[in-house]
PDB file of C-alpha atoms and ligand atoms in Angstrom:
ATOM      1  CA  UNK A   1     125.711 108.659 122.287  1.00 45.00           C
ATOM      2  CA  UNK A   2     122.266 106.966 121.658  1.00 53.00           C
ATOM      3  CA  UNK A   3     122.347 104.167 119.278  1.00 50.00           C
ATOM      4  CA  UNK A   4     120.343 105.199 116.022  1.00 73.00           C
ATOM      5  CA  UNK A   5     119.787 102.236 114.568  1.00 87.00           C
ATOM      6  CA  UNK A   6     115.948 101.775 115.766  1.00 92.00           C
ATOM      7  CA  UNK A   7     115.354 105.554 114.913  1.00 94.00           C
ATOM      8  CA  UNK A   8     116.630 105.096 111.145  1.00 93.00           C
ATOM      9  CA  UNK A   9     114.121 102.050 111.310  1.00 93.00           C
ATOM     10  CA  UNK A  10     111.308 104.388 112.512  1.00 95.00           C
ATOM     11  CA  UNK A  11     112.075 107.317 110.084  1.00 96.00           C
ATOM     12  CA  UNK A  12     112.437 104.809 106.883  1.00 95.00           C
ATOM     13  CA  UNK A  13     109.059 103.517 107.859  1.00 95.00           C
ATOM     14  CA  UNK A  14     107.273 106.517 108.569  1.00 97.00           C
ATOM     15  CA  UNK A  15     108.894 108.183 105.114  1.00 97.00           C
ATOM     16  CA  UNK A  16     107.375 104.984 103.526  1.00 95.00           C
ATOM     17  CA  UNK A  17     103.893 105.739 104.698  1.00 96.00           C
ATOM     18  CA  UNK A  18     103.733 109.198 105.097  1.00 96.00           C
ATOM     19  CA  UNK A  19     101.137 109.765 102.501  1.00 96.00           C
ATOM     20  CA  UNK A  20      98.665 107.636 103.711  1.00 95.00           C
ATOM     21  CA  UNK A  21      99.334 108.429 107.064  1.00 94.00           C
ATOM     22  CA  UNK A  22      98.318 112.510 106.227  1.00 94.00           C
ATOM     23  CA  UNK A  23      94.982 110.877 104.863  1.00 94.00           C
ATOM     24  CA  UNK A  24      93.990 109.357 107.887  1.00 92.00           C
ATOM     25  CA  UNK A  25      95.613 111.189 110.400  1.00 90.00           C
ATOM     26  CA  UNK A  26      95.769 114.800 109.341  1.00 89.00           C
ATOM     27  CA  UNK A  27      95.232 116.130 112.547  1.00 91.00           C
ATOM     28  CA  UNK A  28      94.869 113.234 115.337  1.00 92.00           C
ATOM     29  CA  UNK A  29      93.335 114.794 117.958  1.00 94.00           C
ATOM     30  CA  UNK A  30      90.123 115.884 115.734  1.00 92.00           C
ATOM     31  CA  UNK A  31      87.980 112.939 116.551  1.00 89.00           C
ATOM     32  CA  UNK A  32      88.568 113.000 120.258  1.00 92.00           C
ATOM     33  CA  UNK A  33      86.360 115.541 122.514  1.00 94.00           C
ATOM     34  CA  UNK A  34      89.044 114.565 125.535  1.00 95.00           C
ATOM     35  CA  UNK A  35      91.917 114.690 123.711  1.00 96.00           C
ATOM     36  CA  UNK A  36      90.991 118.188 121.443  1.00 97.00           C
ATOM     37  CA  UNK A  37      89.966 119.594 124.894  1.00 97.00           C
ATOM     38  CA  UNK A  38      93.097 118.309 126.728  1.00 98.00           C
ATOM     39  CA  UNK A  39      95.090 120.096 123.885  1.00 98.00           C
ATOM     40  CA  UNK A  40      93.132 123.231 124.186  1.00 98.00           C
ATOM     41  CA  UNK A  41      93.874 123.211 127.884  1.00 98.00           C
ATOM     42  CA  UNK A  42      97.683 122.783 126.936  1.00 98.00           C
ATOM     43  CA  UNK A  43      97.184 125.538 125.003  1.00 98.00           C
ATOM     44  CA  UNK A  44      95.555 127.802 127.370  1.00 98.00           C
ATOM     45  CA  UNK A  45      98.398 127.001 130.074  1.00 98.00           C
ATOM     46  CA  UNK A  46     101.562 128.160 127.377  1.00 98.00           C
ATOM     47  CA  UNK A  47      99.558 131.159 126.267  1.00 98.00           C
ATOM     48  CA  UNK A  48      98.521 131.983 130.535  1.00 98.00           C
ATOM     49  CA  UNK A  49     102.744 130.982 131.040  1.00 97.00           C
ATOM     50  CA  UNK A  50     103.939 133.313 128.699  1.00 97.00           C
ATOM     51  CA  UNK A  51     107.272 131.318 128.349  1.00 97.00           C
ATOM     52  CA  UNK A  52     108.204 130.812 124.440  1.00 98.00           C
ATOM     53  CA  UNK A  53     106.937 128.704 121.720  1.00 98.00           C
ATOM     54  CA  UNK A  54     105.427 125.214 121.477  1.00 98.00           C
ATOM     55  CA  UNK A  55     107.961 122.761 119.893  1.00 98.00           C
ATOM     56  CA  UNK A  56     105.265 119.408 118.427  1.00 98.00           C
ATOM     57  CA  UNK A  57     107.549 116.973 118.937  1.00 98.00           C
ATOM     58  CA  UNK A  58     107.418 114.284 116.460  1.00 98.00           C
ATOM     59  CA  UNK A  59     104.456 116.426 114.689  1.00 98.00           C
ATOM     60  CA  UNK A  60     104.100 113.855 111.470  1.00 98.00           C
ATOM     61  CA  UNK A  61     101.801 115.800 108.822  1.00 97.00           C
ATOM     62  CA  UNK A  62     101.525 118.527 110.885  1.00 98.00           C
ATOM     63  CA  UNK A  63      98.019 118.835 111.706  1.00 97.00           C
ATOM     64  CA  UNK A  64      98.289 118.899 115.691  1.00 98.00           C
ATOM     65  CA  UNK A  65     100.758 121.884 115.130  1.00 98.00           C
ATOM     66  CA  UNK A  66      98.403 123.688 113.090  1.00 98.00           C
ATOM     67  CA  UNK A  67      95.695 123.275 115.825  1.00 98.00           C
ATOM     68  CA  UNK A  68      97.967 124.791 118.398  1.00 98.00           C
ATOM     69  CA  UNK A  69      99.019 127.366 116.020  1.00 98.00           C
ATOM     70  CA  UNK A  70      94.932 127.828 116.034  1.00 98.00           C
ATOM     71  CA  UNK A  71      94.855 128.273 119.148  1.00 98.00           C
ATOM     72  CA  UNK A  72      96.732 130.936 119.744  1.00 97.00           C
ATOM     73  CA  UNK A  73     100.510 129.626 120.393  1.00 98.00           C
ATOM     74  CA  UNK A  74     102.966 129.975 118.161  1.00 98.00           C
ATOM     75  CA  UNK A  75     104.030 126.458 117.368  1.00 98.00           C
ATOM     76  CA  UNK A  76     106.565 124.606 114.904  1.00 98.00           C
ATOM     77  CA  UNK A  77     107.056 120.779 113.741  1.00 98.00           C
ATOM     78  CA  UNK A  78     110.305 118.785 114.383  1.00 98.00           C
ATOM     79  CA  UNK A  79     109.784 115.160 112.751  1.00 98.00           C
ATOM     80  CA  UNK A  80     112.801 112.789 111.876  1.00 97.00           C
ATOM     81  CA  UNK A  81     110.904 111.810 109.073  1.00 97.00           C
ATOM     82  CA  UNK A  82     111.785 113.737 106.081  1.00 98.00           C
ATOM     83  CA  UNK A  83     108.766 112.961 104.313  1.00 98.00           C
ATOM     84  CA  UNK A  84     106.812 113.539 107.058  1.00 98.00           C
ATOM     85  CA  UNK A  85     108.307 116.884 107.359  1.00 98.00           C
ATOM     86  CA  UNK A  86     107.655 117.844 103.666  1.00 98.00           C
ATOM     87  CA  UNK A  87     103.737 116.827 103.729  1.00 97.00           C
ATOM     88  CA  UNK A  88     103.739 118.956 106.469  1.00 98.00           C
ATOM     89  CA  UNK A  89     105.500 121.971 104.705  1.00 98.00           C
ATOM     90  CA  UNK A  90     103.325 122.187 101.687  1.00 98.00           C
ATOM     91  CA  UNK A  91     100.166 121.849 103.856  1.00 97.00           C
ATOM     92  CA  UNK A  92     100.694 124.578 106.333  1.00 98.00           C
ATOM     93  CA  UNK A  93     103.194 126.805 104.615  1.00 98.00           C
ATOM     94  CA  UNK A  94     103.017 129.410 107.059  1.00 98.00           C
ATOM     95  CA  UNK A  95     104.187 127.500 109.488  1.00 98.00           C
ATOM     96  CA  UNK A  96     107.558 125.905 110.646  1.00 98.00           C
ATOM     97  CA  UNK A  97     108.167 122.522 110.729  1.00 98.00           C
ATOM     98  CA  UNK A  98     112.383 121.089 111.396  1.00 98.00           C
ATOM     99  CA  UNK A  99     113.845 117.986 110.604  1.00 98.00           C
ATOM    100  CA  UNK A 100     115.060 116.456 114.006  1.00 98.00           C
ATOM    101  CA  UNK A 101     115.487 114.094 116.528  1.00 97.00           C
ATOM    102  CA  UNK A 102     113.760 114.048 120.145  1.00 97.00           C
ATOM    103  CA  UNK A 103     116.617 112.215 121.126  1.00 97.00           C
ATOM    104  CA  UNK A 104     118.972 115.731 120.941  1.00 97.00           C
ATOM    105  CA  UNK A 105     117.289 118.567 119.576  1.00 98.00           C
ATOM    106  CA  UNK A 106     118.606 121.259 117.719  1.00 98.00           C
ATOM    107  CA  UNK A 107     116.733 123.945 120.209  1.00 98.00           C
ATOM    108  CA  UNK A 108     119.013 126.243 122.619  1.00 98.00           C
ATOM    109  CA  UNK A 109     118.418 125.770 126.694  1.00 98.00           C
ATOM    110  CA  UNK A 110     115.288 126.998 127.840  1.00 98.00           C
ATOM    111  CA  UNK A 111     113.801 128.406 124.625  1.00 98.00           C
ATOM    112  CA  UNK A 112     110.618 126.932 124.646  1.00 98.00           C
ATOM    113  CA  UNK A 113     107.327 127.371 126.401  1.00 98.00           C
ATOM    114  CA  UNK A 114     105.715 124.207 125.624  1.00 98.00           C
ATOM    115  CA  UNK A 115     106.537 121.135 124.225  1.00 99.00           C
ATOM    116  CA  UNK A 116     103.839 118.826 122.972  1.00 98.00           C
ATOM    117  CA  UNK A 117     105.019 114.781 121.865  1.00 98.00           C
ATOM    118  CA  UNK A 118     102.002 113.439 121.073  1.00 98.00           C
ATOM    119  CA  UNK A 119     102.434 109.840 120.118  1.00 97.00           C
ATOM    120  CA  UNK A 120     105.942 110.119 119.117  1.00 98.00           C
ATOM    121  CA  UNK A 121     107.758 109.057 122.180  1.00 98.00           C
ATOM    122  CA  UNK A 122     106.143 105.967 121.904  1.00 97.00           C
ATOM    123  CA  UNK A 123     108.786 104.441 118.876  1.00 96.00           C
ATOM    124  CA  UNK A 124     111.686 105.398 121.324  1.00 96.00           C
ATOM    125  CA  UNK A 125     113.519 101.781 123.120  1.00 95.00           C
ATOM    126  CA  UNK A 126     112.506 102.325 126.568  1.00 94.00           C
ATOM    127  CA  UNK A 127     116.503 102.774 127.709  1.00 94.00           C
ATOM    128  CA  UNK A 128     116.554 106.006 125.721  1.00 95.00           C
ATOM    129  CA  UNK A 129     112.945 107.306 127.147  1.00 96.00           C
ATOM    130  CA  UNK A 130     115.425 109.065 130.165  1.00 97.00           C
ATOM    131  CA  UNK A 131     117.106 110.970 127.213  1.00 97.00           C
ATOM    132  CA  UNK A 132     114.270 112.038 125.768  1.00 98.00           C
ATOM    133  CA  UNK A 133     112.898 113.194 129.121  1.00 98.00           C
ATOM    134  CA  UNK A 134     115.642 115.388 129.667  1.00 98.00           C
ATOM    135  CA  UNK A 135     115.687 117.133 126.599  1.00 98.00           C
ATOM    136  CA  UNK A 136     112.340 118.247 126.946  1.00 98.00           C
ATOM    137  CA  UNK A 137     113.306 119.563 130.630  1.00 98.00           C
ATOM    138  CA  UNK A 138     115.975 120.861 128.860  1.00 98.00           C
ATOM    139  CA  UNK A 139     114.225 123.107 126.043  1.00 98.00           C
ATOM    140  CA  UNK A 140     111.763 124.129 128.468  1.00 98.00           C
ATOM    141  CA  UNK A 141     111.691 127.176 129.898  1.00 98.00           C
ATOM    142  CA  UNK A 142     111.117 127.609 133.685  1.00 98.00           C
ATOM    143  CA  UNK A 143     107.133 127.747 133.855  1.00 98.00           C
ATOM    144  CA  UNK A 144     106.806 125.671 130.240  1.00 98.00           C
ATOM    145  CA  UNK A 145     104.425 122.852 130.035  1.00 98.00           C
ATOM    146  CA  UNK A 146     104.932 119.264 128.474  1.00 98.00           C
ATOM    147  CA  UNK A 147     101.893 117.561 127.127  1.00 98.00           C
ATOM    148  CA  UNK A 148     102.118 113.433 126.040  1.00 98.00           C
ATOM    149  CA  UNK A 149      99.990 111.043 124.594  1.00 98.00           C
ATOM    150  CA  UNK A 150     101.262 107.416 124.388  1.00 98.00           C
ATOM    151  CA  UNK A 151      99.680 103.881 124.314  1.00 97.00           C
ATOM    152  CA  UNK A 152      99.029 102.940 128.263  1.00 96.00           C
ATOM    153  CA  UNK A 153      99.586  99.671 129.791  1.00 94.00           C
ATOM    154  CA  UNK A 154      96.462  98.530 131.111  1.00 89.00           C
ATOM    155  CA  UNK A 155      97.744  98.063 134.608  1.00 84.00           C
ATOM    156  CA  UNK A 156     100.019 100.388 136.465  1.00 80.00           C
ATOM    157  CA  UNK A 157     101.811  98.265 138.268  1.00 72.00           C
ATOM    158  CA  UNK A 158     102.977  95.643 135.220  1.00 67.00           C
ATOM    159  CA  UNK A 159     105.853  96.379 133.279  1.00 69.00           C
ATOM    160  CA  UNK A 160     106.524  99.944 132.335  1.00 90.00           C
ATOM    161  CA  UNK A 161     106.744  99.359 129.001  1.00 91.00           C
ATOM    162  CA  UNK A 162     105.916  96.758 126.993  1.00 92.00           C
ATOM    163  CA  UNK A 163     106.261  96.328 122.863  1.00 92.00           C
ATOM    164  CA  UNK A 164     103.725  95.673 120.116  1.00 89.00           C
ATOM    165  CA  UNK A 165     103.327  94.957 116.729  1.00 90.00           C
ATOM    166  CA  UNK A 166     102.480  98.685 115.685  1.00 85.00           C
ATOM    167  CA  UNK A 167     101.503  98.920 111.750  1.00 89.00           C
ATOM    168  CA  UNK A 168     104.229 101.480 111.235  1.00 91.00           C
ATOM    169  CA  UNK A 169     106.807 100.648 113.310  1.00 86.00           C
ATOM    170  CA  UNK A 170     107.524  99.166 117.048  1.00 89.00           C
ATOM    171  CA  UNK A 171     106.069 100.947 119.383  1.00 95.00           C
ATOM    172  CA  UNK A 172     106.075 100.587 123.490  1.00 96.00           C
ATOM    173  CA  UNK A 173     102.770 100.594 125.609  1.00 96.00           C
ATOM    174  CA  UNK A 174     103.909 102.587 128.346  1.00 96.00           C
ATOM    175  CA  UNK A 175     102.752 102.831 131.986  1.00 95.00           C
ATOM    176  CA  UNK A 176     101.317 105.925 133.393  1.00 95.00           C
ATOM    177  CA  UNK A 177     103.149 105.968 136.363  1.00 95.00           C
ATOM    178  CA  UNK A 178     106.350 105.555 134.549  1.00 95.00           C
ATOM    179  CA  UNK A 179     105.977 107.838 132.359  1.00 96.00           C
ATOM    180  CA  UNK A 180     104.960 110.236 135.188  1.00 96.00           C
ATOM    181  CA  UNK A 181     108.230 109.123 136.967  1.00 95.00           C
ATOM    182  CA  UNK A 182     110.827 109.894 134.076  1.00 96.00           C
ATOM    183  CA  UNK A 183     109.172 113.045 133.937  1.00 98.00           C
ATOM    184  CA  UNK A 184     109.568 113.668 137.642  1.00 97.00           C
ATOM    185  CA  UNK A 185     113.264 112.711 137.399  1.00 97.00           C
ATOM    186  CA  UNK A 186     113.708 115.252 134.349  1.00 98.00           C
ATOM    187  CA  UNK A 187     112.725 117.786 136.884  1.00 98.00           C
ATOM    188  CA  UNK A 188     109.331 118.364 135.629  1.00 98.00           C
ATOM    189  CA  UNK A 189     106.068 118.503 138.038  1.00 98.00           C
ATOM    190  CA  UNK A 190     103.221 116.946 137.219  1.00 98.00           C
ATOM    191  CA  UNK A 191     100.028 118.751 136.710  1.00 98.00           C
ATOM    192  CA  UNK A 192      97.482 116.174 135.634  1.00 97.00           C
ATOM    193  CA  UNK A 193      97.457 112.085 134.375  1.00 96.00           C
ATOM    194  CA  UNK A 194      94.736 110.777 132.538  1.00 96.00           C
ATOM    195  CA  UNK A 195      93.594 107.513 130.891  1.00 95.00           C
ATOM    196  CA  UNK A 196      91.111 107.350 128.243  1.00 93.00           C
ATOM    197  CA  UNK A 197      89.406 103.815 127.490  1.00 93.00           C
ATOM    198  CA  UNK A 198      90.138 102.394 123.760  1.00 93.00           C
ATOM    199  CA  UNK A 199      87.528 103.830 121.342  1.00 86.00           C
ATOM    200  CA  UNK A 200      86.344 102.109 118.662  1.00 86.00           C
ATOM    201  CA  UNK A 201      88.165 100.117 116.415  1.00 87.00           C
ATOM    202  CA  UNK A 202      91.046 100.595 118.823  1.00 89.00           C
ATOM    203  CA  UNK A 203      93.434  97.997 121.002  1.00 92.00           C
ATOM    204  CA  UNK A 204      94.983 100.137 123.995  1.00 94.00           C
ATOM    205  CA  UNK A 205      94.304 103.027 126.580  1.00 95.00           C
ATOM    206  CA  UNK A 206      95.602 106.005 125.953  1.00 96.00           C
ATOM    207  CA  UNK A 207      97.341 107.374 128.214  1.00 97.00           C
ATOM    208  CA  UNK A 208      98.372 111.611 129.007  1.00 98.00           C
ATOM    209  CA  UNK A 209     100.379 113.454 131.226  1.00 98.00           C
ATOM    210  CA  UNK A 210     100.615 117.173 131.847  1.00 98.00           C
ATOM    211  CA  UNK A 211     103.728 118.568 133.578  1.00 98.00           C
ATOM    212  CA  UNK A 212     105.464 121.562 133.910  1.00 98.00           C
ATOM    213  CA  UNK A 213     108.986 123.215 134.186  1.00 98.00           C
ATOM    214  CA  UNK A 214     109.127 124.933 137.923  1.00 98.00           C
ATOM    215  CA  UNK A 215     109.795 128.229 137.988  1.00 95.00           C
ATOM    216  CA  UNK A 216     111.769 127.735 141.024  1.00 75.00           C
ATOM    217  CA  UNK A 217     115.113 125.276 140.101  1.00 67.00           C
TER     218      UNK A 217
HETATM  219  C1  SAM B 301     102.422 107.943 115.488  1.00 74.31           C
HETATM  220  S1  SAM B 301     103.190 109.272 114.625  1.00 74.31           S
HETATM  221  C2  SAM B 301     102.430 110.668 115.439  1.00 74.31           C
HETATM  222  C3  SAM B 301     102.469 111.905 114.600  1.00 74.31           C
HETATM  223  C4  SAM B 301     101.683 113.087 115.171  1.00 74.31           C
HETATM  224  N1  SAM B 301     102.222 113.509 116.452  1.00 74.31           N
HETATM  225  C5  SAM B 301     100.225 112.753 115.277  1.00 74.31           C
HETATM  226  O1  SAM B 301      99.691 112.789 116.393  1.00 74.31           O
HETATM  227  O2  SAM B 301      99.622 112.432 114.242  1.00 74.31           O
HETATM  228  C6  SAM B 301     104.835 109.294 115.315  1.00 74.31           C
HETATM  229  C7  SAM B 301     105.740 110.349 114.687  1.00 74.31           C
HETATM  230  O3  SAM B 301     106.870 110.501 115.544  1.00 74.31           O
HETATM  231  C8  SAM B 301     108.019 110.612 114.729  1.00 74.31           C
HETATM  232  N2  SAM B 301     109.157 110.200 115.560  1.00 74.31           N
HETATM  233  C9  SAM B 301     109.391 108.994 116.112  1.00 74.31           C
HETATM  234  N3  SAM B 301     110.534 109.011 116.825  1.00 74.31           N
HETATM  235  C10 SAM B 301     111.035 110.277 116.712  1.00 74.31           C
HETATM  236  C11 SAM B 301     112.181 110.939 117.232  1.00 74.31           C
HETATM  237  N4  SAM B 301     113.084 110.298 117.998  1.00 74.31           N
HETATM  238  N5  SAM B 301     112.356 112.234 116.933  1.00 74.31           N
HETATM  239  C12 SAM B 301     111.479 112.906 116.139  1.00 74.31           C
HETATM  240  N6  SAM B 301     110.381 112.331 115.611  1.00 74.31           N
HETATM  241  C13 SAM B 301     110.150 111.031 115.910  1.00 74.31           C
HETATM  242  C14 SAM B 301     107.734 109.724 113.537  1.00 74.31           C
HETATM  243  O4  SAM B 301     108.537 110.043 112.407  1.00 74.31           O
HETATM  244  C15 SAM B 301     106.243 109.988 113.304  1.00 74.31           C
HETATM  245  O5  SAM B 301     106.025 111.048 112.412  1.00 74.31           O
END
């Protein structure tokens, strides 16, 4: 059982800011040619797979869900934040959005055909990360696809993840090639790994990784 201390910490902070949070970040990919065409890509791959729906995982207001849902996929929402998860009802009411935990997710075996956590596996203490990993192995069905965006560690080889003082709540920088390795040890094969340099106004690299589900166990 995973100690849910730091995720009642995360979900009471993100309720508290939910608001402003939808103002600013409605839809975080918008501003970002890589990122909007990394998602479309995503996108293309679950629609080309054929395998099930796109779970957003950790989908705050909503607005990267809708942009899947855009694209062609059909995707829902699962947020811990209740708040979070209401914003993101009464701005897309046509689509779904679940109250929920990546840490053990109300979704059967295999049922999904892509799941996307983009910036949300970043509040999770880096002990749990393996538990996370293998839920999304778990949800997946065989030819699914994972996308992630997280914080990146500027350096590979340092520590694979390291805290900082996030204005929400604490958040881990996380290394590529970790995050690439809990993925491999979930089962998952890894597609593609990218780092984009800060933009402006912004502290860290981002990093993303693309994996999939083999059809093959
Ligand atoms: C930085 S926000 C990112 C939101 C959205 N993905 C976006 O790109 O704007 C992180 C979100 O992850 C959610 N979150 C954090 N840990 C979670 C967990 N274990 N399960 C579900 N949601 C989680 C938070 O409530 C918050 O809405």
């Amino acid at each position: 059982m995973i100690e849910s201390s730091s995720l009642d910490t995360t979900r009471a902070a993100y309720d508290a800011v939910a608001t402003l949070y939808a103002e600013l970040f409605r839809d975080s990919v918008e501003g970002h040619p890589l990122d909007r065409a990394l998602v479309t890509a995503f996108a293309e791959h679950v629609r080309d797979a054929d395998a099930g729906p796109v779970a957003d995982l950790g989908c705050g207001p909503g607005g990267v869900t809708a942009r899947l849902a855009s694209l062609g996929v059909t995707a829902f929402g699962v947020d811990a934040s209740p708040a979070m998860i209401e914003l993101a009802r009464r701005q897309y009411p046509d689509l779904r959005f679940d109250e929920g935990s990546m840490l053990a997710l109300d979704i059967a075996d295999g049922a999904l055909g892509g799941v996307l956590a983009w910036y949300s596996i970043i509040h999770t203490p880096p002990q749990d990360l393996s538990v996370v990993f293998d839920e999304f192995a778990r949800v997946l069905a065989p030819g699914g696809h994972l996308l992630l965006g997280f914080f990146a560690t500027d350096d590979d080889s340092a520590q694979s993840a390291e805290p900082f003082d996030h204005k929400v709540s604490l958040a881990y920088r996380l290394s590529l090639d970790h995050v690439a390795d809990l993925a491999s040890k979930a089962g998952l094969t890894e597609i593609s790994r990218t780092r984009r340099e800060p933009g402006e106004n912004e502290r860290f690299q981002h990093g993303r990784l693309l994996a999939r589900k083999p059809t093959e166990p």
